[in-house]
Amino acid sequence: MSGKENYTAEIIELQRELQKLRDDFSENDNAFFLCSMAIIIFQAGAVRAKNTTNILIKNLLDSCIAVIGYWAIGWAFAYGSSSNSTVGLFIGHSQFFLAGATDYPKFFFQYVFAATSATIVSGAVAERSEFINYLTYCAIISTFVYPILTHWGWSTAGWMSRGISSGDIKTTYIDFAGAGVVHLCGGSISFVAALIIGPRIGRFSRDGQPAKPILGHSVPFAALGGFILMFGFLAFNGGSMADIVNAGDGKIVALAMINTILNGAFAAMTYLIIFKLTRGKWSLLLTINACLAGMVSACAACNKSEPWSTVFTGSGAGITYLLLSKLMLWLEIDDPLDAFAVHAGGGFWGLISATIIAHDGIVYAISDCVNHIHCKKSISQAFAQLGWQLICALAIIVWSCAIMTPIFVFLKKIGKLRVSPEVELNGLDLYKHGEDAYPYESYGHGWESGPEYQDILPQTRREIQIAISRKSTMLSDALRAVAAGRTPENINMLSNGQVQISENTWI
Amino acid sequence: MSGKENYTAEIIELQRELQKLRDDFSENDNAFFLCSMAIIIFQAGAVRAKNTTNILIKNLLDSCIAVIGYWAIGWAFAYGSSSNSTVGLFIGHSQFFLAGATDYPKFFFQYVFAATSATIVSGAVAERSEFINYLTYCAIISTFVYPILTHWGWSTAGWMSRGISSGDIKTTYIDFAGAGVVHLCGGSISFVAALIIGPRIGRFSRDGQPAKPILGHSVPFAALGGFILMFGFLAFNGGSMADIVNAGDGKIVALAMINTILNGAFAAMTYLIIFKLTRGKWSLLLTINACLAGMVSACAACNKSEPWSTVFTGSGAGITYLLLSKLMLWLEIDDPLDAFAVHAGGGFWGLISATIIAHDGIVYAISDCVNHIHCKKSISQAFAQLGWQLICALAIIVWSCAIMTPIFVFLKKIGKLRVSPEVELNGLDLYKHGEDAYPYESYGHGWESGPEYQDILPQTRREIQIAISRKSTMLSDALRAVAAGRTPENINMLSNGQVQISENTWI
Amino acid sequence: MSGKENYTAEIIELQRELQKLRDDFSENDNAFFLCSMAIIIFQAGAVRAKNTTNILIKNLLDSCIAVIGYWAIGWAFAYGSSSNSTVGLFIGHSQFFLAGATDYPKFFFQYVFAATSATIVSGAVAERSEFINYLTYCAIISTFVYPILTHWGWSTAGWMSRGISSGDIKTTYIDFAGAGVVHLCGGSISFVAALIIGPRIGRFSRDGQPAKPILGHSVPFAALGGFILMFGFLAFNGGSMADIVNAGDGKIVALAMINTILNGAFAAMTYLIIFKLTRGKWSLLLTINACLAGMVSACAACNKSEPWSTVFTGSGAGITYLLLSKLMLWLEIDDPLDAFAVHAGGGFWGLISATIIAHDGIVYAISDCVNHIHCKKSISQAFAQLGWQLICALAIIVWSCAIMTPIFVFLKKIGKLRVSPEVELNGLDLYKHGEDAYPYESYGHGWESGPEYQDILPQTRREIQIAISRKSTMLSDALRAVAAGRTPENINMLSNGQVQISENTWI
């Protein structure tokens, strides 16, 4: 091919091409958008038809606000540097508006995480939240709550990431893909939000009756969203985490994906079987939730677990989900999409499981002991890591709730947290957006527009039902008159052969 | 840049980066999930509303069971090695539970194929299958039937892949992306399954009337699924097959994609025009099916065909689909989603077409003869390959049917193949899953909840219709009494001015 | 690792692997399919239920016709070479049927663009266009109108791309991802098409009443399509443009994506706030349109703008969309999906904004002047570029309209442009395709099929409404008779206790 004197040029050329390829490849960060999109569909299917437009526009604005907020401020808090190393343990403060930032792919990736953690919360307050509440918490989570957590856990300067070092023991924060900083954060806030906003009208009765399920209007949408979410998790937990954690060994990427899907499968099967045994039905929607909880739990350590470990992590996540969703029912906290049970439950369990059954975890330490290898050191290290992980999880919960609780309480005080009962009963779509998700007049065929249908084809479903009811009432009135031996006083025969019934007999 | 002494280090660095990039890239195997997801939506739209939840959960479990099964057993049968080379012609038996396996991306890819071949079958038994039947055949196909076929056709040790060698002639199994081992396999099993389970109630009349189409409940879902499937096929037939067949020449990937879409386009246009000429309508759903059949046929040899060949392969696939779907009607076998005609038809035609019009096929051999180049050798080779390909196709059909037929028959014997007529008529969703796909009470607005609507707004569509019917009947009864000159005996005037009609006059 | 004598082999190996990886990577061009698919869903949701199948099949055929047309002819016009350099300024004419072409990924990418520009138009003529009109304009746009424009603007030989050179001044056509050749082209044709075909029945009243909105039947579909479109734009404007413009600097790809989403976010927020202030509602669908217009505007120069510039470009696009959609209302031109306002408006604004606020634009030139750096040269260059860009935009508009106007007029003359009022009122689906998007008989449960429901469960929604109307009329007639003191003449009591009413009293 060429003489040795050309090696330098060729190597430079190869490096250039490799760089170009890597840049092209960053397009794949788009895959993460799947998650945002999936949540949108999932949530749209899981609310009642009268609130569908509301949840859709809310999610659109989540994306818009999060990108503007994370670009302007969030990134700087999360990955900006700090001149003071003590301050730097807790917060960054440079590269506002991305000034001077060059790691655009990482920005993209983190932005989607930020939008996701905000979106999780909307599941918990769905069908009754004021619009201004959405805007407020989305802005605060994506510009402040989430960025600070990633600074703690994922930037090299953060205190959780640095951990403690003492002798042989060295702890750090184990969270490959956001089990803690994304899901536990969003899930914890969901709990607080659902608690403060209160249950939807009709969810829990006052007279000790069992809670009444409020069903979403479209199982296909909810299921489709769930399936795309699973697909999105694979992307999440697959390749691109290389941006955050230096992948090192190449197999990690594929391993992460296999662990993720196995986790989801074991969580789903565990839940499905328990549900079938206790309730006698094969439940779709709850099984999807369990599957998602399993995948959330995989986020913590899917890069450093063996596939067999998913039997433990996945099944545990399914059971955790089951228990927490029961707990919410028992507490009479109404979380329409089980955001708390899925995300906080799955995330927390994943963080713990990572210190038990992943590499270097307690199971491996015990195995070392059984084999008489570094027993004491392994055990100490493994339990210290578990302790640190618990501290980190606690910190995430406390931080998330400490920031958001006062905000929800304040919004409640000024009457901007929850819509009025009238709006809630009649649906948010028409009051707040003027856009019915399924406008009645856009269905049906022109064959129905002849004059004989004028009285049965008014503009909305509501009106058609009123019309039917009125017709019945009129006839009932007339019959009553006839039965009483009178000519029905409110009925007049018209010259065109129609029967007119005077207005005052109407409902 | 640097002195020559640094070349080694730089080259190592380049290799490392290349490896990392390749690993990241494996994320794209996710693209294959599109196919699974698309089938889900496609099938959901193609069944009646009352069976929608059933088909959705069935697909969720397909994915879960297939990943667990393929991880535990399937992979070992397909790509595990065998110490005995004769046994190795037929089955592998190492790397159970992925122990010792390292090719995770290939696992992922093959797992999706396995789930797909199982999912194809569910189209053929939709709307009447017992849930346990789904679970059974999915487990068997993904852990045994499909893995063995891939061992035969795609592992280097398999007998189909090895082919025969005799003098100048050397045959092999030509199947780039699963036309045979995925689609012909799934399609053949669909035929058997649909035959044994029998047609849906109302599909074929006993008195010689023409078959009555049973329409899916949502054309948009079916179409959306179809479109995503097309997109998924492109991913399928595009880049990542490099995992299976060493791509060698770089243009193959893009060529495969172009051939795939052209195949689909010609199949669709052929079908559309024939249908328009004979039936006078532009049919959407059947055209989508034809397009899919065209893309299935592209799976066999889209990597080694010229774009012009798609005129032949694609149009042929459209016609094959048309004929096979007519055949099924004539045989009175009810295959709700035309799984047999699309997948078995498209797959079989693709395998044959690959030996005719792809590179080294019969057309090229004849062209050689016309140009007096190696005529005899080319012709012998091309026809020998056709013969071997037919043997392989036959083997796939026989194997698939031979394993699955006894299982379906057995399930039928023990009454676990098909639901009862009552469940079938009333829909599987509420009986089996307790989850209506579109719960009536989740539609409508609160304006309808006033007291005047109590009698017209009961909980389900069924009940609202009963209410209307009853109201009509009551009034008819009353009129009848009036017409007979009697005071309607079953009508009482209440003090609140309402008319009460005694219960026994109700329907 | 190895001695220096092996460098050559290693470098060759590295190059080979890099090539393979690049080829694999081309699969990502699939991401562009997202846009086609998204438009499909978006449009399906935005029409009335009675025209849903029509718009779906139309989009299927768009894809099929465009790939066949672009493969056979379009590519040759766009990127084929020309032996005559003057002819070559305007059109290419080699590589018909891809003969001799090797850049398959670019073909794929351009094909999707071609299909997209044709699909844009269908939004403007939706719900009233003859099917043959779709087929005609799709074929012409994808094989001729769009390819010629790309030849002008994107092939190195085209006159727009070459621009003018005079002294220090050098202009070219700035359009990174099709703001002009795709969106302005499709949007301009949309205007012409909507004007010639005329508004839908009922859209504008003759008596000075305000225009009546005709709502799409499914906000979730429209919104889902819109979200996927946003995701698709990111792919569009992200990595793969490297095929067209040599990316050079690696950060461009990620920068393009960030600019695209920020553009969309600012356009959406601008529109949302204006709408909320003037109309008091948070509108979803129009906000999505504004967001799309913002992303369209990003296509022109997202590769060479700083993120802060999106405040200008994005907000401007939102306002442009707002004004143009008002203009269409004022002109009483009915563009059901606002194709003109979104695509022509966003595209044109993007082209202009690119010469104002992108690198080397007027803002930078003024900044140079303020800093006394090459003031005169910068200013001259920037304004010359603005002028050239305006000429190019004008050329795109004129070319697109000049070709398509006669075609639409001709189709109108021969009565093949628009369906009859009867078909339009009754919906295209059943007349043209025989496939109702939501067949009535595929809803409901078997519980409704008992004999007592026979009269209230006929086959279509239309029939059920007729039945209710008839029942009411019968009873009214009977009451009229009773009120007149007669035995209702048209009522007969049957032996089975039912009331029969003679046919002639029916509607």
PDB file of N, CA and C in Angstrom, chain C residues 83-106:
ATOM      1  N   SER C  83     -23.110  15.957 -19.433  1.00  0.00           N
ATOM      2  CA  SER C  83     -21.916  16.176 -20.252  1.00  0.00           C
ATOM      3  C   SER C  83     -21.778  17.651 -20.605  1.00  0.00           C
ATOM      4  N   ASN C  84     -22.869  18.366 -20.605  1.00  0.00           N
ATOM      5  CA  ASN C  84     -22.851  19.780 -20.971  1.00  0.00           C
ATOM      6  C   ASN C  84     -22.974  20.623 -19.709  1.00  0.00           C
ATOM      7  N   SER C  85     -21.980  21.500 -19.481  1.00  0.00           N
ATOM      8  CA  SER C  85     -21.965  22.170 -18.189  1.00  0.00           C
ATOM      9  C   SER C  85     -23.080  23.206 -18.069  1.00  0.00           C
ATOM     10  N   THR C  86     -23.545  23.752 -19.178  1.00  0.00           N
ATOM     11  CA  THR C  86     -24.664  24.701 -19.081  1.00  0.00           C
ATOM     12  C   THR C  86     -25.956  23.954 -18.746  1.00  0.00           C
ATOM     13  N   VAL C  87     -26.200  22.870 -19.464  1.00  0.00           N
ATOM     14  CA  VAL C  87     -27.335  22.023 -19.093  1.00  0.00           C
ATOM     15  C   VAL C  87     -27.196  21.568 -17.643  1.00  0.00           C
ATOM     16  N   GLY C  88     -25.976  21.247 -17.277  1.00  0.00           N
ATOM     17  CA  GLY C  88     -25.711  20.732 -15.933  1.00  0.00           C
ATOM     18  C   GLY C  88     -26.030  21.725 -14.832  1.00  0.00           C
ATOM     19  N   LEU C  89     -26.129  23.005 -15.177  1.00  0.00           N
ATOM     20  CA  LEU C  89     -26.558  23.967 -14.165  1.00  0.00           C
ATOM     21  C   LEU C  89     -27.988  23.690 -13.724  1.00  0.00           C
ATOM     22  N   PHE C  90     -28.757  23.070 -14.621  1.00  0.00           N
ATOM     23  CA  PHE C  90     -30.196  22.974 -14.380  1.00  0.00           C
ATOM     24  C   PHE C  90     -30.723  21.552 -14.170  1.00  0.00           C
ATOM     25  N   ILE C  91     -30.023  20.583 -14.759  1.00  0.00           N
ATOM     26  CA  ILE C  91     -30.554  19.233 -14.650  1.00  0.00           C
ATOM     27  C   ILE C  91     -29.452  18.201 -14.886  1.00  0.00           C
ATOM     28  N   GLY C  92     -29.572  17.056 -14.165  1.00  0.00           N
ATOM     29  CA  GLY C  92     -28.673  15.948 -14.438  1.00  0.00           C
ATOM     30  C   GLY C  92     -29.379  14.931 -15.326  1.00  0.00           C
ATOM     31  N   HIS C  93     -28.623  14.100 -16.000  1.00  0.00           N
ATOM     32  CA  HIS C  93     -29.302  13.104 -16.840  1.00  0.00           C
ATOM     33  C   HIS C  93     -28.433  11.871 -17.066  1.00  0.00           C
ATOM     34  N   SER C  94     -28.021  11.283 -15.940  1.00  0.00           N
ATOM     35  CA  SER C  94     -27.391   9.960 -16.030  1.00  0.00           C
ATOM     36  C   SER C  94     -27.795   9.172 -14.789  1.00  0.00           C
ATOM     37  N   GLN C  95     -27.442   7.890 -14.748  1.00  0.00           N
ATOM     38  CA  GLN C  95     -27.782   7.011 -13.618  1.00  0.00           C
ATOM     39  C   GLN C  95     -29.293   6.801 -13.463  1.00  0.00           C
ATOM     40  N   PHE C  96     -30.006   6.758 -14.589  1.00  0.00           N
ATOM     41  CA  PHE C  96     -31.399   6.352 -14.515  1.00  0.00           C
ATOM     42  C   PHE C  96     -31.470   4.921 -13.985  1.00  0.00           C
ATOM     43  N   PHE C  97     -32.477   4.606 -13.256  1.00  0.00           N
ATOM     44  CA  PHE C  97     -32.637   3.281 -12.615  1.00  0.00           C
ATOM     45  C   PHE C  97     -31.428   2.938 -11.754  1.00  0.00           C
ATOM     46  N   LEU C  98     -30.777   3.952 -11.262  1.00  0.00           N
ATOM     47  CA  LEU C  98     -29.578   3.786 -10.418  1.00  0.00           C
ATOM     48  C   LEU C  98     -28.446   3.070 -11.130  1.00  0.00           C
ATOM     49  N   ALA C  99     -28.544   2.939 -12.444  1.00  0.00           N
ATOM     50  CA  ALA C  99     -27.473   2.248 -13.161  1.00  0.00           C
ATOM     51  C   ALA C  99     -26.160   2.991 -12.955  1.00  0.00           C
ATOM     52  N   GLY C 100     -25.198   2.322 -12.383  1.00  0.00           N
ATOM     53  CA  GLY C 100     -23.897   2.918 -12.159  1.00  0.00           C
ATOM     54  C   GLY C 100     -23.790   3.729 -10.876  1.00  0.00           C
ATOM     55  N   ALA C 101     -24.926   3.965 -10.231  1.00  0.00           N
ATOM     56  CA  ALA C 101     -24.878   4.712  -8.968  1.00  0.00           C
ATOM     57  C   ALA C 101     -24.388   3.804  -7.848  1.00  0.00           C
ATOM     58  N   THR C 102     -23.642   4.354  -6.935  1.00  0.00           N
ATOM     59  CA  THR C 102     -23.130   3.536  -5.832  1.00  0.00           C
ATOM     60  C   THR C 102     -23.437   4.154  -4.471  1.00  0.00           C
ATOM     61  N   ASP C 103     -23.843   5.403  -4.470  1.00  0.00           N
ATOM     62  CA  ASP C 103     -24.056   6.057  -3.173  1.00  0.00           C
ATOM     63  C   ASP C 103     -25.464   5.750  -2.669  1.00  0.00           C
ATOM     64  N   TYR C 104     -25.674   4.487  -2.303  1.00  0.00           N
ATOM     65  CA  TYR C 104     -27.001   4.055  -1.875  1.00  0.00           C
ATOM     66  C   TYR C 104     -27.525   4.807  -0.659  1.00  0.00           C
ATOM     67  N   PRO C 105     -26.697   5.044   0.362  1.00  0.00           N
ATOM     68  CA  PRO C 105     -27.248   5.771   1.513  1.00  0.00           C
ATOM     69  C   PRO C 105     -27.813   7.133   1.118  1.00  0.00           C
ATOM     70  N   LYS C 106     -27.082   7.832   0.258  1.00  0.00           N
ATOM     71  CA  LYS C 106     -27.580   9.133  -0.180  1.00  0.00           C
ATOM     72  C   LYS C 106     -28.889   8.972  -0.940  1.00  0.00           C
TER      73      LYS C 106
END
